[in-house]
Coordinates of C-alpha atoms in Angstrom, one line a residue:
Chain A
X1 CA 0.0 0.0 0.0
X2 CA 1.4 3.5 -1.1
X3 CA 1.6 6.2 1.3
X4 CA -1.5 8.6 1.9
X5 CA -1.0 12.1 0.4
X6 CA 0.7 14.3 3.3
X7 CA -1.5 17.3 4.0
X8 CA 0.1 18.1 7.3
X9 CA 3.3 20.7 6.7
X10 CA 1.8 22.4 9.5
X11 CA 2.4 19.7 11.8
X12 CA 6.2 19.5 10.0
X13 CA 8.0 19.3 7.2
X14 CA 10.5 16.8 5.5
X15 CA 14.1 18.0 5.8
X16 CA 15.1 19.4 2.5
X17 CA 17.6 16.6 1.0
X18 CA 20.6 19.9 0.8
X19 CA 19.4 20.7 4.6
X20 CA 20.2 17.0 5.1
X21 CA 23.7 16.5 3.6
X22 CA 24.5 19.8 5.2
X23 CA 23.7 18.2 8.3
X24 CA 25.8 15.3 7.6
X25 CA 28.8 17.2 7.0
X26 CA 29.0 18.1 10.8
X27 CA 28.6 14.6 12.5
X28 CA 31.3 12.1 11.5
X29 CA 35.6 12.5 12.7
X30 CA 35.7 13.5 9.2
X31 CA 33.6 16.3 9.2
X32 CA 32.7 19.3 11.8
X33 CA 32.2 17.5 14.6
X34 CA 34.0 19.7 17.1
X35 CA 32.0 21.6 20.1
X36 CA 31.8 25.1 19.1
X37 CA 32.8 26.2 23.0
X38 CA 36.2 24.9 22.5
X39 CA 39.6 26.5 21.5
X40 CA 41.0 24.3 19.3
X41 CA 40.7 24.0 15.4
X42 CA 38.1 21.9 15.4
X43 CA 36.0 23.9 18.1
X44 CA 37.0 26.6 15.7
X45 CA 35.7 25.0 12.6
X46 CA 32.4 24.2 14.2
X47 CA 32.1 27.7 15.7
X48 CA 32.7 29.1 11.9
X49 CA 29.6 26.9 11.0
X50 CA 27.5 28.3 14.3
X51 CA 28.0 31.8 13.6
X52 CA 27.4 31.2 9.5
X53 CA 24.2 29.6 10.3
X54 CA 22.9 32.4 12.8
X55 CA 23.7 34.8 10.2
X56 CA 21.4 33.0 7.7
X57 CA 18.6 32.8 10.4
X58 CA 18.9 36.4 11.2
X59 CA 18.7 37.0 7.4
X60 CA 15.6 35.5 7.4
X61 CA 13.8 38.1 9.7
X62 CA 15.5 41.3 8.7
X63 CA 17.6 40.8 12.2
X64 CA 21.0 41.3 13.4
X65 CA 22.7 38.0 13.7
X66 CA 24.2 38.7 17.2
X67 CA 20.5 38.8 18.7
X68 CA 19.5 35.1 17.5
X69 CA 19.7 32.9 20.5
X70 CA 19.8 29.6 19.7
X71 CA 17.1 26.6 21.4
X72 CA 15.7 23.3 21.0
X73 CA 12.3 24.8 19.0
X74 CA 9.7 27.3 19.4
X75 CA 7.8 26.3 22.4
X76 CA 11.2 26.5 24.3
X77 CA 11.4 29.8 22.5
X78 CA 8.2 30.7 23.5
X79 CA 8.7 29.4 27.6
X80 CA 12.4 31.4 27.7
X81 CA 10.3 34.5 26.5
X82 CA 8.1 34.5 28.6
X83 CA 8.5 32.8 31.5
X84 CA 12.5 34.8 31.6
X85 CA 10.4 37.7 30.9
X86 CA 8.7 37.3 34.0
X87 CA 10.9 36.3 36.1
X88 CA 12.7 39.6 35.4
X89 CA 9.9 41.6 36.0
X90 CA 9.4 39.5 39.1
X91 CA 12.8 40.3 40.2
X92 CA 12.5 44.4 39.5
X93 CA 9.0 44.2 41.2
X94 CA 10.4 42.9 44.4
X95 CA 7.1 41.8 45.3
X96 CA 5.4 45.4 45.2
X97 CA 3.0 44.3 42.1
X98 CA 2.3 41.4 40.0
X99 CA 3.3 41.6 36.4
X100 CA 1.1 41.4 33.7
X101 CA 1.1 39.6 30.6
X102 CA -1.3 40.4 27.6
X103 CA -1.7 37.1 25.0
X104 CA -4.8 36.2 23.3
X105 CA -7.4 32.9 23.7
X106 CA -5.7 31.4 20.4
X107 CA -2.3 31.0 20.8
X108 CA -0.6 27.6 20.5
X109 CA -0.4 25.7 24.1
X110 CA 3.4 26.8 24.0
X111 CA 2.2 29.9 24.8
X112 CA -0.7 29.3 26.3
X113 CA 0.8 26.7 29.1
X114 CA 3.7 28.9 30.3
X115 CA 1.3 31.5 30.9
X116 CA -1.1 29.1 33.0
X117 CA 1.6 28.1 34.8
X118 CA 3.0 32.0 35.6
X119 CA -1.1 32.8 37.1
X120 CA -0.1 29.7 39.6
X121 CA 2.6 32.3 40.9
X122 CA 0.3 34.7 40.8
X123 CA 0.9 36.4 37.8
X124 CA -1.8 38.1 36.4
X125 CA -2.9 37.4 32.4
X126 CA -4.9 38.6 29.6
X127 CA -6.2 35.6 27.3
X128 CA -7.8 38.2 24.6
X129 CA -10.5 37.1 22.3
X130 CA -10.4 37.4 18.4
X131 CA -13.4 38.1 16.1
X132 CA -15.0 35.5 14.7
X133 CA -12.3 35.4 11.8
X134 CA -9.8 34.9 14.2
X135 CA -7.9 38.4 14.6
X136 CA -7.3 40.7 17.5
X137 CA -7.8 43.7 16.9
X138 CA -5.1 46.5 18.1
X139 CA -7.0 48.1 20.1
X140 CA -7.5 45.2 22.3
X141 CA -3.9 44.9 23.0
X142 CA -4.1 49.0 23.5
X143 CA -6.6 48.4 26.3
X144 CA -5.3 45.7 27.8
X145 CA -2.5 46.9 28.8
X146 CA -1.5 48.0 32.3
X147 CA 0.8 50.2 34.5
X148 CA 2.5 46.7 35.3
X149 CA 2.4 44.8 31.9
X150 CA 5.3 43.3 31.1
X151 CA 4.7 41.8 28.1
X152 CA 2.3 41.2 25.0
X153 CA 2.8 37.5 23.3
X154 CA 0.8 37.2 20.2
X155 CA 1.3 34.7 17.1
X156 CA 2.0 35.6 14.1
X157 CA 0.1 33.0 11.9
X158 CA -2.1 30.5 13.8
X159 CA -1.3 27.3 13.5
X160 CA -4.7 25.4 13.5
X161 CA -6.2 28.1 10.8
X162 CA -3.5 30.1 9.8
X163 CA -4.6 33.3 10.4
X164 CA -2.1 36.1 10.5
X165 CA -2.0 38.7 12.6
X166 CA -1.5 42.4 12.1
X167 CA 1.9 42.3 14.0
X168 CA 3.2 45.8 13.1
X169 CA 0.2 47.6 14.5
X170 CA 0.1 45.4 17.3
X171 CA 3.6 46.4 17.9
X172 CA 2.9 50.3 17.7
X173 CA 0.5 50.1 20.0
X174 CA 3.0 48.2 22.8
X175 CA 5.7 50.4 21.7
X176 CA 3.5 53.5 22.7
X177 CA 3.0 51.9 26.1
X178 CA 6.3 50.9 26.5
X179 CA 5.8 47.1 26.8
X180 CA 7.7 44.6 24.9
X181 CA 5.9 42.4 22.0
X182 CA 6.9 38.5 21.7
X183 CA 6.0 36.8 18.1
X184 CA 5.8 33.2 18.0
X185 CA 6.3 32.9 14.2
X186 CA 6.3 29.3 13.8
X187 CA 4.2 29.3 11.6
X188 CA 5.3 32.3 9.5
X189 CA 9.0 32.1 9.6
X190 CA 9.9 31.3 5.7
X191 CA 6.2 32.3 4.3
X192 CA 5.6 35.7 5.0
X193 CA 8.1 38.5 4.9
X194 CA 9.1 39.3 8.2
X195 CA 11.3 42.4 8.7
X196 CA 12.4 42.6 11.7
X197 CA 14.6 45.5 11.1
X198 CA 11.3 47.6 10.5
X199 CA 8.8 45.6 12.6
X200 CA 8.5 46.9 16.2
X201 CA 9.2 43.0 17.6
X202 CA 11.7 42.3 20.8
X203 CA 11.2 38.3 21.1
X204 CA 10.8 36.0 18.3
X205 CA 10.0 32.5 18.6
X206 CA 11.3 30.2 15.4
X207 CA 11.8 26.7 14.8
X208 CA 13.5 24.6 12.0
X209 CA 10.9 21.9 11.5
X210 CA 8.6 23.9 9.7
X211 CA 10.5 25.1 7.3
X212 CA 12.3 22.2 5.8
X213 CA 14.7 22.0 8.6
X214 CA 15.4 19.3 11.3
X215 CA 13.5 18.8 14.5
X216 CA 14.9 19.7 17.7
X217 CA 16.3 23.0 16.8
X218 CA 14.5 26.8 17.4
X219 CA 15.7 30.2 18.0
X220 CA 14.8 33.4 19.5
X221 CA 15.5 36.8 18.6
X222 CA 15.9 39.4 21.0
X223 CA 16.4 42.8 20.7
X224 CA 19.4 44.7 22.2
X225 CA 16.6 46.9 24.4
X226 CA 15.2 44.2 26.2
X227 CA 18.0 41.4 26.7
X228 CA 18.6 42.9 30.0
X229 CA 14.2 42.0 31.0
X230 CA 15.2 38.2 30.3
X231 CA 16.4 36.0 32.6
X232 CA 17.5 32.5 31.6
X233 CA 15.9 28.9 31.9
X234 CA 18.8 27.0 31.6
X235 CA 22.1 27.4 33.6
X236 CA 25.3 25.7 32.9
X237 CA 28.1 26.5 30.9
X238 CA 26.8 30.9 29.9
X239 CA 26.5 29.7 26.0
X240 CA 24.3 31.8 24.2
X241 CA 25.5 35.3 26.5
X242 CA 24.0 33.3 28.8
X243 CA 20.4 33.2 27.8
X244 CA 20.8 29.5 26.8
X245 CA 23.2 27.4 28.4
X246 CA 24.0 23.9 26.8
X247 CA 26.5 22.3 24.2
X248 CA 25.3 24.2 20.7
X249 CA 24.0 21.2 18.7
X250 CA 25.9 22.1 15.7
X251 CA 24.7 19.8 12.7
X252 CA 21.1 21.1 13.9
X253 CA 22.2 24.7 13.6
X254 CA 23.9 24.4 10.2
X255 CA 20.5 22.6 9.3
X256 CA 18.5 25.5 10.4
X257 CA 20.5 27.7 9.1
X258 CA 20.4 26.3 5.7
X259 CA 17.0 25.8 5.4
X260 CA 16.7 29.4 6.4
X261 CA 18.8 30.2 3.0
X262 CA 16.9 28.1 0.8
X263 CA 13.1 29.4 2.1
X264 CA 13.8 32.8 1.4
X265 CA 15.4 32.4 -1.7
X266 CA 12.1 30.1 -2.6
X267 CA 9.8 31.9 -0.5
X268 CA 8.0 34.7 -3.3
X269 CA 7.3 32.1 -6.1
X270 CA 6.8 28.9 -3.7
X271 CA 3.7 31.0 -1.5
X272 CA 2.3 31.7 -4.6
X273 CA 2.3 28.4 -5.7
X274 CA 0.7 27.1 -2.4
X275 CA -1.4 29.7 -2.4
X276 CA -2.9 28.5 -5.4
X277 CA -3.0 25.0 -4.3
X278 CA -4.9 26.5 -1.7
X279 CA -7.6 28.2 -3.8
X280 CA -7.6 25.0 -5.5
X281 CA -8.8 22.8 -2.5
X282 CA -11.0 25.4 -1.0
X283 CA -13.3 26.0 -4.7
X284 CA -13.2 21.8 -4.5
X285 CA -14.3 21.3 -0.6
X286 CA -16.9 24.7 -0.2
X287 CA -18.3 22.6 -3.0
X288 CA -19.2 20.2 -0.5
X289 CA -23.0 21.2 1.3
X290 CA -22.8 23.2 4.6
X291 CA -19.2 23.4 4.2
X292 CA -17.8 26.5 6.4
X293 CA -14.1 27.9 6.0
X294 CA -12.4 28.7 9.4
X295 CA -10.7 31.9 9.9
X296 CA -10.3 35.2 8.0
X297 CA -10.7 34.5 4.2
X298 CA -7.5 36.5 3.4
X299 CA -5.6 37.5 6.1
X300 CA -3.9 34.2 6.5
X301 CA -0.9 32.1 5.4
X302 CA -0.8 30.1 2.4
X303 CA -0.4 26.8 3.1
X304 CA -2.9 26.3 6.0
X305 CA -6.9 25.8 5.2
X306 CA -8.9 24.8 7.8
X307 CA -12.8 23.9 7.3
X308 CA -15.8 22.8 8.7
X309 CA -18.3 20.0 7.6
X310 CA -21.3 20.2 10.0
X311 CA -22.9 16.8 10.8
X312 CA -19.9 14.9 10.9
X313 CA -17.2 13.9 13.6
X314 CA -14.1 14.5 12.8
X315 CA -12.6 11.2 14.3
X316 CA -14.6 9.0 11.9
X317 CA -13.8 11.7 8.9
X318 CA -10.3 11.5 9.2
X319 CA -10.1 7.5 9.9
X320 CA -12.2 7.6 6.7
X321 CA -9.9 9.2 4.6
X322 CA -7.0 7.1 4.5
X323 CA -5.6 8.1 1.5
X324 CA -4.7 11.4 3.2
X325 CA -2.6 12.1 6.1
X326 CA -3.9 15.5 7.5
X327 CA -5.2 16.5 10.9
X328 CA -8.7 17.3 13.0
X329 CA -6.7 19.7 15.0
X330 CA -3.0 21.0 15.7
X331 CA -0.6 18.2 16.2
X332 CA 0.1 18.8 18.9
X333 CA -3.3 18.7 20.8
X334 CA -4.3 15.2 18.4
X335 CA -4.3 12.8 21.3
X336 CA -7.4 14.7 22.7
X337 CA -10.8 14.4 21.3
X338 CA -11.6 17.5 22.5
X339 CA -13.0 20.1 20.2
X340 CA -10.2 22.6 19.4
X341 CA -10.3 25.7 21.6
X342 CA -8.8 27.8 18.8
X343 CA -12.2 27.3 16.9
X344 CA -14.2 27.4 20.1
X345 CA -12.7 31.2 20.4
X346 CA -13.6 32.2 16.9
X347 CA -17.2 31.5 18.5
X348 CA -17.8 28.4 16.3
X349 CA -20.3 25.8 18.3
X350 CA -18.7 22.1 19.8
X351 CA -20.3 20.1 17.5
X352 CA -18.9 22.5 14.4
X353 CA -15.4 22.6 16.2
X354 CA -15.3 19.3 16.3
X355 CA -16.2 18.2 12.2
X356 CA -13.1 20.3 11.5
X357 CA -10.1 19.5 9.2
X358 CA -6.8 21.1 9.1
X359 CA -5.3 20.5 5.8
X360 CA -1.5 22.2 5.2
X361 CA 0.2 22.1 1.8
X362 CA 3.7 22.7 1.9
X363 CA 6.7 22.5 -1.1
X364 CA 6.0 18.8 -2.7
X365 CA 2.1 19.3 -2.7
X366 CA 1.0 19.2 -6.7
X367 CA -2.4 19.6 -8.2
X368 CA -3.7 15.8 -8.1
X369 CA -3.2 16.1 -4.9
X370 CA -5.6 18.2 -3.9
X371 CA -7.9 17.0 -6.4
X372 CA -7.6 13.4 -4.6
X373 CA -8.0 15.1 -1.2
X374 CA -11.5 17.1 -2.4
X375 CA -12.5 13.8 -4.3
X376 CA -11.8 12.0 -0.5
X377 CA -13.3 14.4 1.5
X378 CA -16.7 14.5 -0.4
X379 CA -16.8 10.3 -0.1
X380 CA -16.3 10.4 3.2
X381 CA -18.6 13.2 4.0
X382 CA -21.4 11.8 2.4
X383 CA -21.0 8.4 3.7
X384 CA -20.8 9.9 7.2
X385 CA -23.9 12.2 6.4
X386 CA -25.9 9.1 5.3
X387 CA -25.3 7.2 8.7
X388 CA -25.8 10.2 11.3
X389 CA -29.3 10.7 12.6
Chain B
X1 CA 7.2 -12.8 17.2
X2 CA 10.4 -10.8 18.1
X3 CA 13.4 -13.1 19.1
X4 CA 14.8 -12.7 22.4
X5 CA 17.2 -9.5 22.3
X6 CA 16.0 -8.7 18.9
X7 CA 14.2 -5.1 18.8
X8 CA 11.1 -4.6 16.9
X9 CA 11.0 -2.9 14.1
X10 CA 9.7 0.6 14.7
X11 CA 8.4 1.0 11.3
X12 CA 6.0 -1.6 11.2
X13 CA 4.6 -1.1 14.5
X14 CA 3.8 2.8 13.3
X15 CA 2.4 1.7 10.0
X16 CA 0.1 -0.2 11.4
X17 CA -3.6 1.1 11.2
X18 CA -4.8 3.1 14.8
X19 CA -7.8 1.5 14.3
X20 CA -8.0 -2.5 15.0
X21 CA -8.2 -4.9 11.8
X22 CA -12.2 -5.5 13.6
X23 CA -13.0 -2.3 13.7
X24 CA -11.5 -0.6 10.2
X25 CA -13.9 -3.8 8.8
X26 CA -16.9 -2.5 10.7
X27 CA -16.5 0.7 10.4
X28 CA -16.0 0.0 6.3
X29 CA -19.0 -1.9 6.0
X30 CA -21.8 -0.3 7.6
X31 CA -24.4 -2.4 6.1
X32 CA -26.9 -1.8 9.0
X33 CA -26.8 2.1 8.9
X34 CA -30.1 3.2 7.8
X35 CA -33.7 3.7 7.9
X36 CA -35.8 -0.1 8.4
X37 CA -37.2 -0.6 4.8
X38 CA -41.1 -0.4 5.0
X39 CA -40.9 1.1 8.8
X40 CA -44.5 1.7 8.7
X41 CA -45.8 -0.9 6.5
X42 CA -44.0 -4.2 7.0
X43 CA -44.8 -7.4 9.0
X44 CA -44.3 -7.2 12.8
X45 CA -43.8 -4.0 14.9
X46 CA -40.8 -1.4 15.3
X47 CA -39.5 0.2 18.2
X48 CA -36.9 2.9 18.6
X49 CA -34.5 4.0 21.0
X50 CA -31.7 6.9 20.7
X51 CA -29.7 8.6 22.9
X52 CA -26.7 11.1 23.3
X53 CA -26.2 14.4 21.9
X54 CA -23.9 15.6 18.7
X55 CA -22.9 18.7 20.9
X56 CA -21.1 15.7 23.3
X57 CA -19.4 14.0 20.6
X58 CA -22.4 10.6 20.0
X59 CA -25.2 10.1 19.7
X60 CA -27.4 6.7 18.5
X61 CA -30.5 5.6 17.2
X62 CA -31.5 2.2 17.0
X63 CA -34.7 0.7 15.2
X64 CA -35.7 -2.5 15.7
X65 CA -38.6 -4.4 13.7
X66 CA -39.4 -7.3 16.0
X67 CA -41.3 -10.1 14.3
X68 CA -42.6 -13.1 16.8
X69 CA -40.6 -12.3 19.5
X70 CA -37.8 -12.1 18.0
X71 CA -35.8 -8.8 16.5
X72 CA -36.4 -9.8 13.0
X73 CA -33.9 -6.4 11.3
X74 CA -31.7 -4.3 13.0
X75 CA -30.7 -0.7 11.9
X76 CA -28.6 2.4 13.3
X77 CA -27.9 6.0 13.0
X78 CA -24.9 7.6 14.4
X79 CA -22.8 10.3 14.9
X80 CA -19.4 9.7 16.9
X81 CA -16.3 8.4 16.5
X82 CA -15.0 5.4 14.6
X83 CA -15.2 3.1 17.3
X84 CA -19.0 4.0 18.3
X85 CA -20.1 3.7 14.5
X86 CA -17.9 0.0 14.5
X87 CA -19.8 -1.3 17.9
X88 CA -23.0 -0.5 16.4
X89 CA -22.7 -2.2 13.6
X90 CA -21.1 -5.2 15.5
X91 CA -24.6 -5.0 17.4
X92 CA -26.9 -4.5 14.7
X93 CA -25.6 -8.1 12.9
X94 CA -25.6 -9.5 16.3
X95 CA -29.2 -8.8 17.1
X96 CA -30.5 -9.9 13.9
X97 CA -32.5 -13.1 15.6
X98 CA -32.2 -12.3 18.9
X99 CA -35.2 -13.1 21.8
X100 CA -36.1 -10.0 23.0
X101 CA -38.1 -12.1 26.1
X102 CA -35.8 -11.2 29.1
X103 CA -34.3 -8.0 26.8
X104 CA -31.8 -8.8 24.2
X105 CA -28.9 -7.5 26.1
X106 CA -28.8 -10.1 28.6
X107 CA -29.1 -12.9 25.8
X108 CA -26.0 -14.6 24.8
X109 CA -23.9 -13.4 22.8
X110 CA -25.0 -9.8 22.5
X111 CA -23.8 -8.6 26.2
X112 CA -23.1 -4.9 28.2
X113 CA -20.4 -2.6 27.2
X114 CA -17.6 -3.8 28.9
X115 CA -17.8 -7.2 26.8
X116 CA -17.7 -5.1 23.6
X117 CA -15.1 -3.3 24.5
X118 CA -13.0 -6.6 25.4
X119 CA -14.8 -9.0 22.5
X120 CA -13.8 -5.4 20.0
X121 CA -10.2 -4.7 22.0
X122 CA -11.6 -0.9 22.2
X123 CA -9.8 1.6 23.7
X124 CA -10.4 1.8 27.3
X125 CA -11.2 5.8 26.7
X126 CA -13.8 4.6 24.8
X127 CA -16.3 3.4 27.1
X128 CA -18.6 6.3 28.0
X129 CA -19.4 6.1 23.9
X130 CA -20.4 2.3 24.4
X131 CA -22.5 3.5 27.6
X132 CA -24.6 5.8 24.8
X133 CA -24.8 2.6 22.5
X134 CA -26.2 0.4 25.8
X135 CA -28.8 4.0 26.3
X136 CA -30.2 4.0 22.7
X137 CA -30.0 0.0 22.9
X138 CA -32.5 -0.2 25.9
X139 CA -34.6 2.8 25.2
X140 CA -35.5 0.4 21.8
X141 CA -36.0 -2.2 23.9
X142 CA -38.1 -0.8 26.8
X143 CA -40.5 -0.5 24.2
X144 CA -40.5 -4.3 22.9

């Protein structure tokens, strides 16, 4: 039996055969194996390949390469961000207030746990609620915040309905308070220009695997004004200025560094592509009765479609369509049957939340398949349909 | 069968189907989804039972024509996962013939929910679902 049609670059993405051999390079006695910390020509060569790599990362978002910190992926991003952001404030508040954190109802549970877990210490949070197409509006974030917020964490592009988020006027408005702005841009990075240069971001959370990189490796940006407002997670040997302390997994770095390179040389002509691929499999599947799309129509990433077929469950959809390997919710959250509480936000009803399917094209999606996945879908459907009461 | 010492092969285990062999059959044939043919004009009587909600994830109907004391067709409509539309097909072929003196459940072969789950290998999680199944299943049956 062949292998279903992967509709899932959401969830991740295959390392890019050149990300791969790159990779390779830095693992064997023959090749740049040495730990980056060290003196020696071979700590040398591999530091050469760090510092190479962080410069192609930081090319990607318009940043300068010294602010790229370098992790294990974007929820540790996200948890250094804020969880170091508040324990800075913490520190500077010597117990006189509570800091404040502004994020919003949809963000992905990288975000969303670290914060749940800052209100058992008695810090106090903002979840905000999007519309009903899933944005925040900026004025939200303007009213939200407080004498003693300390930061605003919003994604860039949503990971269950990609949805993207007006980031630079988001940004003004924390910038007129004074309040830093943290950007998980998982789900951006390598899609959408991001210019970091222009865009007023401190903290950006990235990660490799979703951009044709290996798992296991992330970064975060932070800008020169606020590196002093983060305090580190992980103590040990003061790599990363500190911020992130650990051996610097080398092969993953040159990985993530390369894939970095080869999405933004791709990245005009391949989003129009997928965005096309997109239209493609949305004209096919709002074909389909009572179908509803998920999120704003527009405002959203390419690759990411998520829709609604009312009347069925989503668990017997998906097990239906086993030609295609996509997913009722984000990855991440698949072990639950719960309806997802990013479409629960945007107001949508359990039953509706739960018929959902996240489909996610990425660089080896072509035309048949998406005409296989519609042709799948409307089976399925229909046989569902037919048995419910 | 893994030799002592030898490690299994990761591939096959994750290629395997999440859904058991028994239940990706059921859940492909469900030949007993439906309306009864002739509800209101064939031989015997019909009874109906349903339970659950679509906001909660299930919910079942059953219809039963019953035909000398005996469920004589058995048909189901449901909404919920693969495993609830699987067990109620399992039941609907099962019933097919029953008794329903001293209520079908109890007669052999047919059973509660915890023998489904164990005679289907369903997941554990998956009990409250069959608990829905059992509601609809003796609603129908109060009626017999």
């Amino acid at each position: 039996m062949s292998d279903p049609i992967y509709l899932d670059y959401a969830a991740t993405t295959p390392v890019d055969a050149r990300v791969a051999a790159a990779m390779g390079e830095c693992l064997t006695r023959t090749g740049v194996f040495g730990n980056p910390a060290s003196q020696h020509v071979f700590g040398r060569r591999a530091r050469a390949r760090v510092e190479a790599a962080r410069a192609q990362v930081a090319s990607l978002i318009g940043a300068p390469a010294a602010q790229i910190i370098w992790t294990s992926g974007a929820t540790e991003s996200n948890n250094l961000a804020i969880l170091g952001t508040a324990r800075a404030a913490r520190a500077r508040f010597a117990g006189r207030h509570q800091p404040h954190i502004v994020t919003s109802r949809t963000e992905h549970k990288a975000v969303l746990d670290p914060c749940r877990r800052l209100e058992q210490d008695g810090v106090l949070v903002n979840y905000l609620s999007p519309d009903a197409l899933g944005i925040i509006d900026p004025q939200q974030v303007r009213e939200a915040i407080g004498e003693d917020t300390v930061l605003v964490s919003l994604m860039h592009a949503n990971n269950e309905i990609g949805v993207l988020q007006d980031i630079d006027a988001i940004g003004a408005c924390c910038r007129e308070r004074g309040v830093p702005l943290h950007v998980d841009a998982a789900q951006s990075a390598g899609k959408v220009p991001i210019d970091l240069s222009n865009a007023p971001v401190d903290l950006l959370s990235l990660t490799a695997h979703k951009l044709y990189g290996p798992k296991g490796i992330g970064a975060l940006y932070v800008s020169p004004q606020r590196r002093a407002e983060l305090q580190p997670l992980m103590f040990g040997g003061g790599q990363e200025r500190g911020l992130r302390s650990g051996t610097l997994a080398v092969h993953q770095i040159v990985g993530f560094g390369l894939a970095c390179e080869l999405c933004a040389d791709a990245r005009l002509e391949e989003s129009r592509r997928v965005a096309a691929l997109r239209a493609r499999l949305w004209d096919g599947l709002r074909s389909i009765d009572g179908t509803l799309l998920n999120g704003h129509p527009t405002q959203r990433v390419a690759g990411i479609l998520n829709v609604s077929f009312p009347g069925v469950e989503g668990e017997s959809l998906v097990a239906g369509l086993t030609e295609l390997a996509l997913s009722t919710s984000s990855a991440c959250n698949a072990d639950s049957d719960e309806a997802s509480y990013v479409l629960r936000a945007l107001g949508r009803d359990t039953q509706t939340a739960q018929s959902s399917l996240r489909f996610s094209l990425g660089r080896f999606s072509v035309d048949a398949d998406v005409d296989q996945a519609v042709a799948a879908v409307r089976r399925e459907v229909a046989r569902l349909r037919a048995v419910a009461p | 069968m893994n030799e002592p010492g030898q490690t299994p092969d990761p591939d096959l285990a994750a290629d395997a189907d999440p859904l058991a062999p028994q239940i990706r059959a059921l859940f492909a044939a469900l030949d007993h989804a439906g309306e009864l043919p002739g509800a209101s004009a064939g031989p015997g009587r019909v009874v109906r039972g349903e339970a659950g909600r679509e906001a909660l994830g299930t919910r079942v109907c059953f219809a039963l024509r019953l035909l000398e004391g005996r469920i004589a067709v058995a048909r189901f409509r449901a909404y919920g996962c693969p495993h609830t539309l699987a067990t109620c097909e399992w039941l609907a072929r099962r019933l097919e013939g029953h008794s329903v003196a001293g209520g079908a459940l109890e007669a052999p072969g047919v059973g509660n929910p915890l023998e489904w789950s164990e005679r289907l290998g369903l997941p554990g999680a998956k009990l409250g679902r069959l608990l829905v199944i059992e509601d609809a299943l003796r609603a129908a049956l109060a009626q017999a």
